[in-house]
Short mmCIF file of C-alpha atoms in Angstrom, two decimals:
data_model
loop_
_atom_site.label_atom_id
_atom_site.label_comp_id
_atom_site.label_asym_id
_atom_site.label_seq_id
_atom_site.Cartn_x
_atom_site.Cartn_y
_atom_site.Cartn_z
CA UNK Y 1 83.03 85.99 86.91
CA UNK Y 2 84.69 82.69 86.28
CA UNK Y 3 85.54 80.41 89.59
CA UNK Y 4 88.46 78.81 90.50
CA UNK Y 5 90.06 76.62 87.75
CA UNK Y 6 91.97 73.42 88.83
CA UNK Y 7 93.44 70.65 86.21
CA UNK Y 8 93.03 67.58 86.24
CA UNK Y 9 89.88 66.50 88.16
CA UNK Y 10 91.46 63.17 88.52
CA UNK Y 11 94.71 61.71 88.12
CA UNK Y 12 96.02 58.47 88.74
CA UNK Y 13 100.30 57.98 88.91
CA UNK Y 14 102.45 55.36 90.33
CA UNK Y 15 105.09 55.10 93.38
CA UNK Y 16 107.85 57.15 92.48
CA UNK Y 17 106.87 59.27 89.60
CA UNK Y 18 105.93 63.56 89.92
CA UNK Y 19 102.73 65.47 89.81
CA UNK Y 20 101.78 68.93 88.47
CA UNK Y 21 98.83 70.20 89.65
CA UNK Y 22 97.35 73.38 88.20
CA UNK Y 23 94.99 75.86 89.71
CA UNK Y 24 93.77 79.28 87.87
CA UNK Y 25 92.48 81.91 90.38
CA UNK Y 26 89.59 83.68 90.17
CA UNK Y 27 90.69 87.13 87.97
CA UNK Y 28 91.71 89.77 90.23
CA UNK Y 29 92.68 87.74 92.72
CA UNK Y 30 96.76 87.17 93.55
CA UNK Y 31 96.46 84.63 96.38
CA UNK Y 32 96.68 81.00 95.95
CA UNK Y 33 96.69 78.58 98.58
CA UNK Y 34 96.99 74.82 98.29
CA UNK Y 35 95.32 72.10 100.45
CA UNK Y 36 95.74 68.42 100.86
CA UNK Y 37 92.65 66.52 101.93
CA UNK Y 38 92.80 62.93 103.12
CA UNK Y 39 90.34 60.95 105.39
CA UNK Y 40 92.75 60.54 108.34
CA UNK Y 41 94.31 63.88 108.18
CA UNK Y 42 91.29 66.48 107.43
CA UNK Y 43 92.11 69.39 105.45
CA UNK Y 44 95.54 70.69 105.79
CA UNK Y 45 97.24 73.35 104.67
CA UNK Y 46 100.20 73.71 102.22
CA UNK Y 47 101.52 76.56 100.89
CA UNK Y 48 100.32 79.96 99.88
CA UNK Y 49 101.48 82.18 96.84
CA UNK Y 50 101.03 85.88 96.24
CA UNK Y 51 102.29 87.92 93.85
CA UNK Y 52 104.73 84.69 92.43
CA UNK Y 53 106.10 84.41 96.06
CA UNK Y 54 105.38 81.63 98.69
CA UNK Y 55 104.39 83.36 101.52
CA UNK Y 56 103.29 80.63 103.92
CA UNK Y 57 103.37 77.37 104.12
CA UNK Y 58 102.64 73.92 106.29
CA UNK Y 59 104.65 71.20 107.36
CA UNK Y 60 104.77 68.86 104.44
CA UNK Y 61 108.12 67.72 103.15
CA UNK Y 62 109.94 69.20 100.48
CA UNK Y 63 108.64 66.56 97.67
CA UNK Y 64 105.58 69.18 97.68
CA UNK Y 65 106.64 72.32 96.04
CA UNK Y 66 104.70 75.01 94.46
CA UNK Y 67 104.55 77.99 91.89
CA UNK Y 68 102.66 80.91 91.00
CA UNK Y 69 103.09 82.93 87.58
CA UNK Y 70 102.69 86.17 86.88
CA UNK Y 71 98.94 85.61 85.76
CA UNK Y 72 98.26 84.42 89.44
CA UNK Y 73 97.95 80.80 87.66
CA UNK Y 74 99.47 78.21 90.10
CA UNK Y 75 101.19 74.99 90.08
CA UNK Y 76 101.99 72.14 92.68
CA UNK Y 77 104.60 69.69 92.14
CA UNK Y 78 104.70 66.28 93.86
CA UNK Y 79 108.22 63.96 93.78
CA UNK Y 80 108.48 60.64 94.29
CA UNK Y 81 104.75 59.97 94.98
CA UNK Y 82 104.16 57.56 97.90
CA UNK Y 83 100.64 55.98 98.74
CA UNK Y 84 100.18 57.97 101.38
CA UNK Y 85 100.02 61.19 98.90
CA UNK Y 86 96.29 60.05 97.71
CA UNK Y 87 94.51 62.35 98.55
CA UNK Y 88 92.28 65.75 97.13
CA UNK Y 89 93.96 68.54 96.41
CA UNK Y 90 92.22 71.69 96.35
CA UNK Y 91 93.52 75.44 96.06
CA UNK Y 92 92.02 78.66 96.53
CA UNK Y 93 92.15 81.93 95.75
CA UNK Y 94 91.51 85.62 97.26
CA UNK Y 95 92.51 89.23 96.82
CA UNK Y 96 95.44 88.83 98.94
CA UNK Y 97 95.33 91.69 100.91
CA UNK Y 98 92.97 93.57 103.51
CA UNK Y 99 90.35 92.44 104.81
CA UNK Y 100 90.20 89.76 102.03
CA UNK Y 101 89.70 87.16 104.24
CA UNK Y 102 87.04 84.63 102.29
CA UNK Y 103 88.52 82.27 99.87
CA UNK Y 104 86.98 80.84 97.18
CA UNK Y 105 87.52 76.91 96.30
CA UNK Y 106 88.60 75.25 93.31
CA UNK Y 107 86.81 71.66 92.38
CA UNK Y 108 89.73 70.26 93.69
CA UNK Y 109 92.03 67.37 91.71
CA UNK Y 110 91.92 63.62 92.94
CA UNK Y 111 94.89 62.25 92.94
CA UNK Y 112 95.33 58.18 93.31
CA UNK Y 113 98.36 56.64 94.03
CA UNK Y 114 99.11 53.01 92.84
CA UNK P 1 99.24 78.26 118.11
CA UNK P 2 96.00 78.75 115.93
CA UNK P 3 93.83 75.83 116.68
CA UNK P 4 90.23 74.48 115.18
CA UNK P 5 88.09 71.89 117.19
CA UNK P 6 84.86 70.64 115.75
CA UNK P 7 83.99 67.79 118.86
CA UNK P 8 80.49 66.26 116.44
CA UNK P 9 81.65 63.87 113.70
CA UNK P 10 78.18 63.63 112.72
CA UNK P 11 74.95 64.73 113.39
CA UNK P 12 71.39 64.51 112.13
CA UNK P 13 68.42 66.85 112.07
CA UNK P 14 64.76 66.38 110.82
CA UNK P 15 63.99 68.26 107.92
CA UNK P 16 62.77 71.98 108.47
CA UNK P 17 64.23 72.01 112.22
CA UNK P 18 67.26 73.92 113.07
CA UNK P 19 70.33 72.74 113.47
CA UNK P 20 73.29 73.85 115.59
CA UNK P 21 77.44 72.65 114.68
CA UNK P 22 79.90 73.73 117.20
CA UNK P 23 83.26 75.05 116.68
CA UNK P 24 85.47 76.40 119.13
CA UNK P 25 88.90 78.03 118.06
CA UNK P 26 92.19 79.48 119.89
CA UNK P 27 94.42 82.04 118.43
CA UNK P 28 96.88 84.40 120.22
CA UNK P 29 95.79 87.02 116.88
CA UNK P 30 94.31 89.71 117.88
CA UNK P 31 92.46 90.26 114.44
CA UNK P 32 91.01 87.07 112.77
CA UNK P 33 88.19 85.54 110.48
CA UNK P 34 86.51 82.88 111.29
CA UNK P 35 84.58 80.90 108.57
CA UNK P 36 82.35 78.10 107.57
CA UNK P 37 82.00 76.00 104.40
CA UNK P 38 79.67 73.44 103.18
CA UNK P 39 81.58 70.68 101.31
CA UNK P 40 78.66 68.09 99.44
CA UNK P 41 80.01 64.70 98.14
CA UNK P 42 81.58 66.35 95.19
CA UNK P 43 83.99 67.57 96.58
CA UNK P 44 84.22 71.71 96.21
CA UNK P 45 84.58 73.89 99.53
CA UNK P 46 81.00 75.99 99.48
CA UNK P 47 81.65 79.52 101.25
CA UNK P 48 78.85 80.20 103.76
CA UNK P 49 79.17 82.47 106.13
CA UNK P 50 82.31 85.01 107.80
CA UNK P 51 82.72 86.31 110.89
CA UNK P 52 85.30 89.14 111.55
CA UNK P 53 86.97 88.78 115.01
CA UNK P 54 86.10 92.83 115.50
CA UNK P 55 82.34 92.54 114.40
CA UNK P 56 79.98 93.55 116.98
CA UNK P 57 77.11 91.50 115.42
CA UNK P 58 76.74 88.31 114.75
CA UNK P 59 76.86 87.23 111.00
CA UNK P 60 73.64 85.75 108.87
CA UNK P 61 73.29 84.69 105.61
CA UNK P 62 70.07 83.90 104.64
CA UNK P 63 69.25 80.59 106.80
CA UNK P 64 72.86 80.78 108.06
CA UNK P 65 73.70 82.47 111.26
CA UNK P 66 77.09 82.48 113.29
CA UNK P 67 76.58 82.61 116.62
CA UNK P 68 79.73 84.17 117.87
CA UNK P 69 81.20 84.06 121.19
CA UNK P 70 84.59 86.07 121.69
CA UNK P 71 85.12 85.31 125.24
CA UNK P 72 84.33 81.37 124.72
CA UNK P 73 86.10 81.36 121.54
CA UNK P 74 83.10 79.60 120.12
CA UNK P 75 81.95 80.22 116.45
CA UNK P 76 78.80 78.10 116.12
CA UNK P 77 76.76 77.77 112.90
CA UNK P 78 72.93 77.72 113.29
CA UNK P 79 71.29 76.15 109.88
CA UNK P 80 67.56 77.24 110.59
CA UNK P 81 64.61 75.38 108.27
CA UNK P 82 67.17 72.46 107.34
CA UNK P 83 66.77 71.09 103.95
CA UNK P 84 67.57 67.77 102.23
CA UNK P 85 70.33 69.57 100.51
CA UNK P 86 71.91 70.85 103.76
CA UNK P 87 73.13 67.14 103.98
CA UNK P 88 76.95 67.60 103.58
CA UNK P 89 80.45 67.73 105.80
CA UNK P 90 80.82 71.54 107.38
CA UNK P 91 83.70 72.64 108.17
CA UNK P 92 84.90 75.54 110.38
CA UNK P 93 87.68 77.45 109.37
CA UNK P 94 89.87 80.39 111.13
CA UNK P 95 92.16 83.01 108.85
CA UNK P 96 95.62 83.40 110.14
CA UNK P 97 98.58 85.09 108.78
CA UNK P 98 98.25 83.83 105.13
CA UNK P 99 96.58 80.97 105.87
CA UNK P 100 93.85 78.87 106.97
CA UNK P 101 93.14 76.46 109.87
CA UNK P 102 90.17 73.47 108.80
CA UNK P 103 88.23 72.03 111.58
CA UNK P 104 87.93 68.14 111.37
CA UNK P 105 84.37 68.80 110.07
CA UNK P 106 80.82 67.78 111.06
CA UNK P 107 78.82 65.25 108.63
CA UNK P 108 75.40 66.36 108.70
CA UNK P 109 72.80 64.47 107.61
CA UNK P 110 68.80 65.68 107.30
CA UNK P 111 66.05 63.38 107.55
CA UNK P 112 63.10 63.83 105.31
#
């Protein structure tokens, strides 16, 4: 079975311009979450999709928004990128329900701002 | 509030010894997971061992073992026979309601 999918590995943008992240779930699973992972800040959490609707999600402004299709593929969107958005992003995926606790990582994407 | 503390930034062990990272947790959930994961310097999250809140026993995976302590709220992972490759960040993790809570992580390194 194929692991968790996430494009691009790396990325480098400017001050002010948008991001699209993409992350493709493990098949079968319908839960995406989305993490941001900086030095100073650890690993924190962002948002989590199932079944195309954001069912959770952290305290990050709204320039971080998020999708999920009807394939379980998911997106993240950052606006107006600031230097303080540098950071890896990695999502995961899961069943989604029960006892489906464990999640399974992505690579993750590193994302530079300049 | 669901809460993660992992109090050792970094610790080091001599190869083939055991090794012991602490993680202590607070929920007001009466059902949880509680999880750890290996993260090398490349970056992906490496699942390693769960521990279900209602499990009477206490969780192994091969050379992993969670040493699980309901009344403490401590979640410990013991890495028995360390190996060269056990040198990574660990993190503990706790499952809430659709989500999960990261530990500030423990860099282990093992000496050869």
């Amino acid at each position: 079975k194929a692991g968790v999918t996430q494009t691009p590995r790396y990325l480098i943008k400017t001050r002010g311009q948008q991001v699209t992240l993409s992350c493709s779930p493990i098949s079968g699973h319908r839960s995406v979450s989305w993490y941001q992972q900086t030095p100073g800040q650890g690993l924190q959490f962002l948002f989590e999709y199932f079944s195309e609707t954001q069912r959770n999600k952290g305290n990050f402004p709204g320039r971080f928004s998020g999708r999920q299709f009807s394939n379980s593929r998911s997106e993240m969107n950052v606006s107006t990128l600031e230097l303080g958005d540098s950071a890896l992003y990695l999502c995961a995926s899961n069943l989604g329900t029960g006892n489906s606790y464990e999640q399974y990582f992505g690579p993750g994407t590193r994302l530079t701002v300049t | 509030a669901q809460k993660i503390t992992q109090t050792q930034p970094g610790m080091f062990v001599q190869e083939k010894e055991a090794v012991t990272l602490d993680c202590t947790y607070d929920t007001s959930d009466p059902s949880y997971g509680l999880f750890w994961y290996k993260q090398p310097s490349s970056g992906e999250m490496i699942f390693l061992i769960y521990q279900g809140s209602y499990d009477q026993q206490n969780a192994t995976e091969g050379r992993y073992s969670l040493n699980f302590q309901k009344a403490r709220k401590s979640a410990n992972l013991v890495i028995s026979a360390s190996q060269l490759g056990d040198s990574a960040m660990y993190f503990c993790a706790m499952s809430g309601t659709y989500k999960y809570i990261f530990g500030t992580g423990t860099r282990l390194k093992v000496l050869a």
